């Protein structure tokens, strides 16, 4: 059997020769049946217009792709895969159905239509980039009938591994420092401007830690998530005094204190903020002197500090505990049997936190006696 890559050959086409697939498997995400348009109707103007409109649904994120292509151009490294349109019996009109790349074709058509109505003004060079395309032609006579599902599946199911938050932030930083505006940097990476700006600040915060003589060696990419949580918590961000002008935190003493809480102790003890989401609990106790004094003490821990806070502020936590107890009591045998692994893990985590809180209470009572 011939390998699938050997059934693909380079092909240069005009964008007018490409047809969006009206039976695109993506449309199942819209709750529609597949394979409901006959091959002979694919090139009908209204069929293509209707398919174009469906492809612009929010679920397919074509708008962000359009902005990226507008900023960077259409890059030839990511060629669309096409097959010959079988609905042309005379063979006089070479058209091709897109198997893999319907989002890209939609984005290109969208940009061209905006240019035609005067909402965008592209140069001749840009329009040439959008309309003269390098594709890969599938020999669908030799290829298995499943090829139209296998090829998109290679990309979208097993797919290209998406960048993690740190890698995205590093890319935003590099683009911003190269001279791009925050909006252009965001569009280049298919991000919203707000998300790109947040990533930029988080990256700067981690770089600030990296440049600290005392704590710099601990500023590894996995620490990035701590600063994501910081910027989600306005009171923590304010406590550390973030400055857009200085592109860093300016409250040096507090910054160093925060660093000390997110790294292991000298004797190998776990960090006082053992995971990034611990910043959420720090946010709750930050304005409470008693709780913060416990956190700062040599033997203090976040769980003990939170317990102190909850004892002093029962109105903040008791209703949540009562609601959790009520929810657990409502679990019928049938519900218990059908719990998925994620829900079970949450229940185990809740049990562990309750056990730890009760141990901390006993410890605090012992210190007072």
Tab-separated table of C-alpha atoms in Angstrom:
chain	number	residue	atom	x	y	z
A	1	UNK	CA	0.000	0.000	0.000
A	2	UNK	CA	1.359	3.433	-0.975
A	3	UNK	CA	2.136	5.689	1.999
A	4	UNK	CA	-0.101	8.728	2.303
A	5	UNK	CA	2.750	11.300	1.961
A	6	UNK	CA	3.614	9.784	-1.434
A	7	UNK	CA	0.081	10.606	-2.616
A	8	UNK	CA	0.646	14.338	-2.096
A	9	UNK	CA	2.226	16.516	-4.775
A	10	UNK	CA	2.915	20.309	-4.917
A	11	UNK	CA	0.311	22.419	-6.707
A	12	UNK	CA	0.129	26.165	-7.378
A	13	UNK	CA	-3.400	27.545	-7.728
A	14	UNK	CA	-5.377	30.764	-7.771
A	15	UNK	CA	-7.657	31.238	-4.792
A	16	UNK	CA	-10.646	31.250	-7.182
A	17	UNK	CA	-9.899	27.609	-7.967
A	18	UNK	CA	-10.341	26.501	-4.353
A	19	UNK	CA	-13.669	25.363	-2.940
A	20	UNK	CA	-14.594	25.321	0.715
A	21	UNK	CA	-15.877	21.886	1.709
A	22	UNK	CA	-19.644	22.196	2.440
A	23	UNK	CA	-19.404	18.820	4.212
A	24	UNK	CA	-16.492	19.852	6.410
A	25	UNK	CA	-16.333	17.535	9.469
A	26	UNK	CA	-15.900	20.692	11.577
A	27	UNK	CA	-19.591	21.466	11.050
A	28	UNK	CA	-20.474	18.677	13.475
A	29	UNK	CA	-19.483	21.222	16.143
A	30	UNK	CA	-22.495	23.259	14.995
A	31	UNK	CA	-24.775	20.277	15.561
A	32	UNK	CA	-25.245	19.581	11.838
A	33	UNK	CA	-25.344	16.325	9.890
A	34	UNK	CA	-22.357	15.640	7.628
A	35	UNK	CA	-22.262	14.736	3.905
A	36	UNK	CA	-25.551	16.467	3.090
A	37	UNK	CA	-24.404	18.463	0.002
A	38	UNK	CA	-23.840	16.571	-3.229
A	39	UNK	CA	-20.424	16.900	-4.886
A	40	UNK	CA	-21.912	18.460	-8.026
A	41	UNK	CA	-23.245	21.423	-6.015
A	42	UNK	CA	-19.955	22.276	-4.270
A	43	UNK	CA	-19.049	25.066	-6.725
A	44	UNK	CA	-22.495	26.736	-6.657
A	45	UNK	CA	-22.087	30.358	-5.623
A	46	UNK	CA	-24.746	30.169	-2.926
A	47	UNK	CA	-23.368	26.899	-1.530
A	48	UNK	CA	-19.905	28.452	-1.221
A	49	UNK	CA	-21.337	31.651	0.325
A	50	UNK	CA	-23.325	29.643	2.882
A	51	UNK	CA	-20.257	27.523	3.731
A	52	UNK	CA	-18.151	30.696	4.097
A	53	UNK	CA	-20.680	32.141	6.556
A	54	UNK	CA	-20.727	28.917	8.593
A	55	UNK	CA	-16.928	28.839	8.760
A	56	UNK	CA	-16.961	32.299	10.350
A	57	UNK	CA	-18.841	31.018	13.399
A	58	UNK	CA	-17.098	31.956	16.653
A	59	UNK	CA	-16.379	28.315	17.475
A	60	UNK	CA	-13.876	28.101	14.597
A	61	UNK	CA	-11.799	31.168	15.625
A	62	UNK	CA	-11.313	32.294	12.019
A	63	UNK	CA	-11.360	35.962	13.050
A	64	UNK	CA	-8.124	35.583	15.029
A	65	UNK	CA	-6.537	33.637	12.166
A	66	UNK	CA	-7.581	36.419	9.769
A	67	UNK	CA	-5.857	39.010	11.970
A	68	UNK	CA	-2.703	36.895	12.130
A	69	UNK	CA	-2.547	36.536	8.335
A	70	UNK	CA	-3.213	40.260	7.960
A	71	UNK	CA	-0.218	41.009	10.194
A	72	UNK	CA	2.268	38.370	9.025
A	73	UNK	CA	1.002	37.418	5.581
A	74	UNK	CA	0.062	33.912	4.459
A	75	UNK	CA	3.081	31.753	5.198
A	76	UNK	CA	3.871	28.985	2.671
A	77	UNK	CA	5.133	26.601	5.358
A	78	UNK	CA	1.572	25.554	6.148
A	79	UNK	CA	0.116	24.521	2.789
A	80	UNK	CA	-3.504	23.549	2.357
A	81	UNK	CA	-4.257	20.007	1.217
A	82	UNK	CA	-6.728	19.753	-1.676
A	83	UNK	CA	-8.269	17.175	-4.009
A	84	UNK	CA	-9.741	17.552	-7.472
A	85	UNK	CA	-13.402	18.534	-7.553
A	86	UNK	CA	-15.309	15.570	-8.949
A	87	UNK	CA	-18.387	17.596	-9.883
A	88	UNK	CA	-16.959	18.933	-13.144
A	89	UNK	CA	-17.760	16.328	-15.817
A	90	UNK	CA	-16.277	18.333	-18.707
A	91	UNK	CA	-12.919	18.785	-17.004
A	92	UNK	CA	-12.615	22.310	-18.443
A	93	UNK	CA	-12.711	24.104	-15.128
A	94	UNK	CA	-9.955	23.021	-12.734
A	95	UNK	CA	-11.302	23.441	-9.235
A	96	UNK	CA	-10.120	21.815	-6.030
A	97	UNK	CA	-11.889	20.973	-2.783
A	98	UNK	CA	-9.972	21.825	0.382
A	99	UNK	CA	-9.500	18.789	2.622
A	100	UNK	CA	-7.240	20.398	5.210
A	101	UNK	CA	-7.169	24.210	5.456
A	102	UNK	CA	-10.778	25.400	5.307
A	103	UNK	CA	-10.118	27.904	8.113
A	104	UNK	CA	-7.170	29.345	6.209
A	105	UNK	CA	-9.130	29.624	2.970
A	106	UNK	CA	-12.004	31.318	4.823
A	107	UNK	CA	-9.606	33.792	6.432
A	108	UNK	CA	-8.042	34.624	3.045
A	109	UNK	CA	-11.425	35.100	1.370
A	110	UNK	CA	-12.515	37.288	4.296
A	111	UNK	CA	-9.472	39.559	3.926
A	112	UNK	CA	-9.974	39.866	0.174
A	113	UNK	CA	-13.670	40.733	0.611
A	114	UNK	CA	-12.769	43.448	3.149
A	115	UNK	CA	-10.319	44.881	0.625
A	116	UNK	CA	-12.922	44.821	-2.156
A	117	UNK	CA	-15.444	46.852	-0.121
A	118	UNK	CA	-12.829	49.335	1.024
A	119	UNK	CA	-12.564	48.316	4.693
A	120	UNK	CA	-8.968	47.174	4.185
A	121	UNK	CA	-6.314	48.477	1.812
A	122	UNK	CA	-3.758	45.859	0.842
A	123	UNK	CA	-0.823	46.348	-1.479
A	124	UNK	CA	-0.494	44.446	-4.745
A	125	UNK	CA	2.187	42.324	-3.082
A	126	UNK	CA	-0.127	41.416	-0.200
A	127	UNK	CA	-2.990	40.564	-2.540
A	128	UNK	CA	-0.679	38.372	-4.565
A	129	UNK	CA	0.289	36.583	-1.336
A	130	UNK	CA	-3.395	36.035	-0.534
A	131	UNK	CA	-4.460	34.825	-3.970
A	132	UNK	CA	-1.595	32.761	-5.460
A	133	UNK	CA	-1.269	29.760	-3.224
A	134	UNK	CA	1.031	26.778	-2.850
A	135	UNK	CA	-0.999	23.682	-1.946
A	136	UNK	CA	-0.577	19.924	-1.734
A	137	UNK	CA	-2.711	17.887	-4.143
A	138	UNK	CA	-3.962	14.536	-2.905
A	139	UNK	CA	-4.195	11.767	-5.489
A	140	UNK	CA	-7.651	10.762	-4.318
A	141	UNK	CA	-7.879	7.924	-6.836
A	142	UNK	CA	-4.997	6.153	-5.130
A	143	UNK	CA	-5.689	7.403	-1.606
A	144	UNK	CA	-8.002	5.493	0.734
A	145	UNK	CA	-11.511	6.844	1.169
A	146	UNK	CA	-10.636	7.730	4.764
A	147	UNK	CA	-7.898	10.182	3.690
A	148	UNK	CA	-10.241	13.150	3.955
A	149	UNK	CA	-10.631	12.386	7.654
A	150	UNK	CA	-7.088	11.170	8.341
A	151	UNK	CA	-5.347	14.291	7.019
A	152	UNK	CA	-7.298	16.819	9.133
A	153	UNK	CA	-7.097	14.411	12.059
A	154	UNK	CA	-3.316	14.397	11.998
A	155	UNK	CA	-3.407	18.124	12.663
A	156	UNK	CA	-6.472	18.647	14.812
A	157	UNK	CA	-6.759	15.480	16.890
A	158	UNK	CA	-3.198	14.306	17.521
A	159	UNK	CA	-2.338	17.716	16.122
A	160	UNK	CA	0.368	20.291	16.473
A	161	UNK	CA	1.144	20.708	20.146
A	162	UNK	CA	-0.023	24.098	21.324
A	163	UNK	CA	2.475	26.366	23.049
A	164	UNK	CA	2.187	26.588	26.794
A	165	UNK	CA	1.541	29.931	28.545
A	166	UNK	CA	5.241	30.643	29.118
A	167	UNK	CA	6.154	29.989	25.470
A	168	UNK	CA	3.339	32.279	24.300
A	169	UNK	CA	4.441	34.998	26.723
A	170	UNK	CA	8.045	34.731	25.555
A	171	UNK	CA	6.896	35.142	21.954
A	172	UNK	CA	4.773	38.183	22.872
A	173	UNK	CA	7.788	39.694	24.644
A	174	UNK	CA	10.062	39.113	21.653
A	175	UNK	CA	7.555	40.674	19.251
A	176	UNK	CA	6.954	43.684	21.501
A	177	UNK	CA	10.692	44.287	21.900
A	178	UNK	CA	11.141	44.018	18.124
A	179	UNK	CA	8.952	47.091	17.751
A	180	UNK	CA	5.462	45.665	17.225
A	181	UNK	CA	2.579	47.312	19.041
A	182	UNK	CA	0.720	45.305	21.659
A	183	UNK	CA	-2.169	44.827	19.217
A	184	UNK	CA	0.043	43.717	16.327
A	185	UNK	CA	1.974	41.325	18.589
A	186	UNK	CA	-1.312	39.813	19.763
A	187	UNK	CA	-2.675	39.412	16.244
A	188	UNK	CA	0.574	37.821	15.078
A	189	UNK	CA	0.066	35.018	17.586
A	190	UNK	CA	-3.697	34.696	17.306
A	191	UNK	CA	-4.265	36.114	20.809
A	192	UNK	CA	-6.588	38.807	22.056
A	193	UNK	CA	-4.824	42.063	22.927
A	194	UNK	CA	-5.869	41.663	26.558
A	195	UNK	CA	-4.425	38.140	26.799
A	196	UNK	CA	-1.193	39.223	25.112
A	197	UNK	CA	-0.788	42.208	27.439
A	198	UNK	CA	-1.305	39.985	30.472
A	199	UNK	CA	1.229	37.455	29.168
A	200	UNK	CA	3.722	40.268	28.530
A	201	UNK	CA	3.467	41.489	32.142
A	202	UNK	CA	3.776	37.961	33.547
A	203	UNK	CA	6.909	37.382	31.469
A	204	UNK	CA	8.420	40.670	32.663
A	205	UNK	CA	7.655	39.706	36.266
A	206	UNK	CA	9.435	36.364	35.869
A	207	UNK	CA	12.390	38.120	34.199
A	208	UNK	CA	12.535	40.508	37.159
A	209	UNK	CA	12.832	37.513	39.482
A	210	UNK	CA	15.473	36.002	37.187
A	211	UNK	CA	17.563	39.162	37.563
A	212	UNK	CA	17.412	39.077	41.370
A	213	UNK	CA	20.795	38.116	42.846
A	214	UNK	CA	19.292	36.109	45.693
A	215	UNK	CA	16.380	34.362	43.976
A	216	UNK	CA	17.277	34.451	40.271
A	217	UNK	CA	18.357	30.808	40.054
A	218	UNK	CA	14.814	29.742	40.975
A	219	UNK	CA	13.136	31.756	38.176
A	220	UNK	CA	12.430	28.818	35.855
A	221	UNK	CA	9.527	28.693	33.337
A	222	UNK	CA	7.272	26.664	35.651
A	223	UNK	CA	7.259	29.655	38.052
A	224	UNK	CA	5.453	31.667	35.382
A	225	UNK	CA	2.077	30.424	36.624
A	226	UNK	CA	2.638	32.150	39.997
A	227	UNK	CA	2.779	35.508	38.264
A	228	UNK	CA	-0.291	34.647	36.195
A	229	UNK	CA	-2.150	34.294	39.491
A	230	UNK	CA	-0.636	37.536	40.827
A	231	UNK	CA	-1.983	39.536	37.904
A	232	UNK	CA	-5.414	37.953	38.312
A	233	UNK	CA	-5.544	39.254	41.907
A	234	UNK	CA	-5.650	43.099	41.945
A	235	UNK	CA	-4.865	43.335	45.681
A	236	UNK	CA	-1.748	41.132	45.327
A	237	UNK	CA	-0.620	43.086	42.277
A	238	UNK	CA	-1.129	46.354	44.181
A	239	UNK	CA	0.642	44.976	47.273
A	240	UNK	CA	3.703	44.269	45.127
A	241	UNK	CA	3.255	47.664	43.373
A	242	UNK	CA	3.331	46.794	39.680
A	243	UNK	CA	4.428	49.683	37.453
A	244	UNK	CA	3.745	49.676	33.706
A	245	UNK	CA	6.305	52.453	33.268
A	246	UNK	CA	9.053	50.532	35.073
A	247	UNK	CA	7.817	47.201	33.691
A	248	UNK	CA	8.210	45.555	37.070
A	249	UNK	CA	7.221	45.471	40.725
A	250	UNK	CA	8.574	48.397	42.729
A	251	UNK	CA	7.915	47.363	46.365
A	252	UNK	CA	11.313	45.655	46.703
A	253	UNK	CA	10.957	44.334	50.256
A	254	UNK	CA	7.568	42.751	49.568
A	255	UNK	CA	8.760	41.365	46.235
A	256	UNK	CA	11.625	39.547	47.924
A	257	UNK	CA	9.244	38.286	50.593
A	258	UNK	CA	6.962	36.927	47.871
A	259	UNK	CA	9.910	35.221	46.162
A	260	UNK	CA	10.823	33.556	49.461
A	261	UNK	CA	7.318	32.120	49.740
A	262	UNK	CA	7.315	30.453	46.321
A	263	UNK	CA	10.644	28.602	46.566
A	264	UNK	CA	11.656	25.718	48.879
A	265	UNK	CA	13.197	26.612	52.237
A	266	UNK	CA	16.912	26.188	52.956
A	267	UNK	CA	16.233	22.968	54.832
A	268	UNK	CA	14.233	21.518	51.942
A	269	UNK	CA	10.857	22.477	53.343
A	270	UNK	CA	8.030	22.991	50.892
A	271	UNK	CA	7.378	26.587	49.795
A	272	UNK	CA	4.910	28.528	51.921
A	273	UNK	CA	2.937	29.006	48.726
A	274	UNK	CA	3.319	25.417	47.468
A	275	UNK	CA	1.544	25.918	44.133
A	276	UNK	CA	0.500	28.787	41.903
A	277	UNK	CA	-3.131	28.676	42.995
A	278	UNK	CA	-1.950	29.307	46.559
A	279	UNK	CA	-1.766	32.955	45.499
A	280	UNK	CA	-5.577	32.907	45.558
A	281	UNK	CA	-5.544	32.128	49.281
A	282	UNK	CA	-2.817	34.717	49.852
A	283	UNK	CA	-5.152	37.240	48.236
A	284	UNK	CA	-7.852	36.425	50.798
A	285	UNK	CA	-5.655	36.951	53.880
A	286	UNK	CA	-3.410	39.760	52.628
A	287	UNK	CA	-5.191	42.521	54.542
A	288	UNK	CA	-5.452	40.543	57.796
A	289	UNK	CA	-2.481	41.246	60.088
A	290	UNK	CA	-3.035	38.213	62.342
A	291	UNK	CA	-3.121	35.764	59.420
A	292	UNK	CA	-0.134	37.405	57.729
A	293	UNK	CA	1.908	37.270	60.939
A	294	UNK	CA	1.314	33.512	61.093
A	295	UNK	CA	2.383	33.114	57.441
A	296	UNK	CA	5.551	35.145	58.092
A	297	UNK	CA	6.558	33.274	61.247
A	298	UNK	CA	9.386	30.694	60.865
A	299	UNK	CA	7.061	27.756	61.488
A	300	UNK	CA	4.057	29.360	59.819
A	301	UNK	CA	2.238	27.921	56.828
A	302	UNK	CA	-0.418	29.109	54.443
A	303	UNK	CA	-2.947	26.602	55.764
A	304	UNK	CA	-2.464	27.847	59.330
A	305	UNK	CA	-2.710	31.461	58.219
A	306	UNK	CA	-5.925	30.729	56.319
A	307	UNK	CA	-7.325	28.898	59.340
A	308	UNK	CA	-6.575	31.916	61.544
A	309	UNK	CA	-8.329	34.148	59.037
A	310	UNK	CA	-11.372	31.865	58.873
A	311	UNK	CA	-11.663	31.720	62.673
A	312	UNK	CA	-11.666	35.522	62.779
A	313	UNK	CA	-14.022	35.832	59.800
A	314	UNK	CA	-16.600	33.020	60.021
A	315	UNK	CA	-18.990	35.029	57.874
A	316	UNK	CA	-16.584	34.561	54.950
A	317	UNK	CA	-16.156	30.803	55.091
A	318	UNK	CA	-18.954	29.128	57.022
A	319	UNK	CA	-21.654	29.499	54.339
A	320	UNK	CA	-19.308	27.869	51.825
A	321	UNK	CA	-18.623	24.947	54.174
A	322	UNK	CA	-22.345	24.534	54.842
A	323	UNK	CA	-23.049	24.550	51.112
A	324	UNK	CA	-20.330	21.947	50.497
A	325	UNK	CA	-21.739	19.717	53.239
A	326	UNK	CA	-25.211	20.012	51.748
A	327	UNK	CA	-23.872	19.113	48.299
A	328	UNK	CA	-22.100	16.014	49.647
A	329	UNK	CA	-25.258	14.939	51.523
A	330	UNK	CA	-27.202	15.139	48.271
A	331	UNK	CA	-25.057	12.468	46.582
A	332	UNK	CA	-27.305	9.489	45.981
A	333	UNK	CA	-25.881	5.992	45.372
A	334	UNK	CA	-26.556	6.418	41.648
A	335	UNK	CA	-24.685	9.725	41.582
A	336	UNK	CA	-21.778	8.226	43.510
A	337	UNK	CA	-21.471	5.357	41.042
A	338	UNK	CA	-21.432	7.737	38.064
A	339	UNK	CA	-18.810	10.195	39.367
A	340	UNK	CA	-15.984	10.760	36.875
A	341	UNK	CA	-12.307	10.825	37.872
A	342	UNK	CA	-12.128	14.623	37.932
A	343	UNK	CA	-15.034	14.873	40.391
A	344	UNK	CA	-13.573	12.109	42.551
A	345	UNK	CA	-10.244	13.935	42.659
A	346	UNK	CA	-12.040	17.103	43.819
A	347	UNK	CA	-13.743	15.198	46.630
A	348	UNK	CA	-10.447	13.650	47.723
A	349	UNK	CA	-8.829	17.099	47.679
A	350	UNK	CA	-11.680	18.470	49.789
A	351	UNK	CA	-11.282	15.619	52.277
A	352	UNK	CA	-7.519	16.239	52.530
A	353	UNK	CA	-8.010	19.968	53.103
A	354	UNK	CA	-10.575	19.319	55.852
A	355	UNK	CA	-8.234	16.797	57.507
A	356	UNK	CA	-5.343	19.287	57.359
A	357	UNK	CA	-7.503	22.122	58.703
A	358	UNK	CA	-8.569	20.018	61.690
A	359	UNK	CA	-4.936	19.065	62.387
A	360	UNK	CA	-3.922	22.723	62.211
A	361	UNK	CA	-6.733	23.592	64.635
A	362	UNK	CA	-5.478	21.013	67.128
A	363	UNK	CA	-1.979	22.391	66.758
A	364	UNK	CA	-3.142	25.959	67.371
A	365	UNK	CA	-5.140	24.922	70.428
A	366	UNK	CA	-2.097	23.066	71.760
A	367	UNK	CA	0.044	26.210	71.401
A	368	UNK	CA	-2.478	28.221	73.422
A	369	UNK	CA	-2.709	25.741	76.312
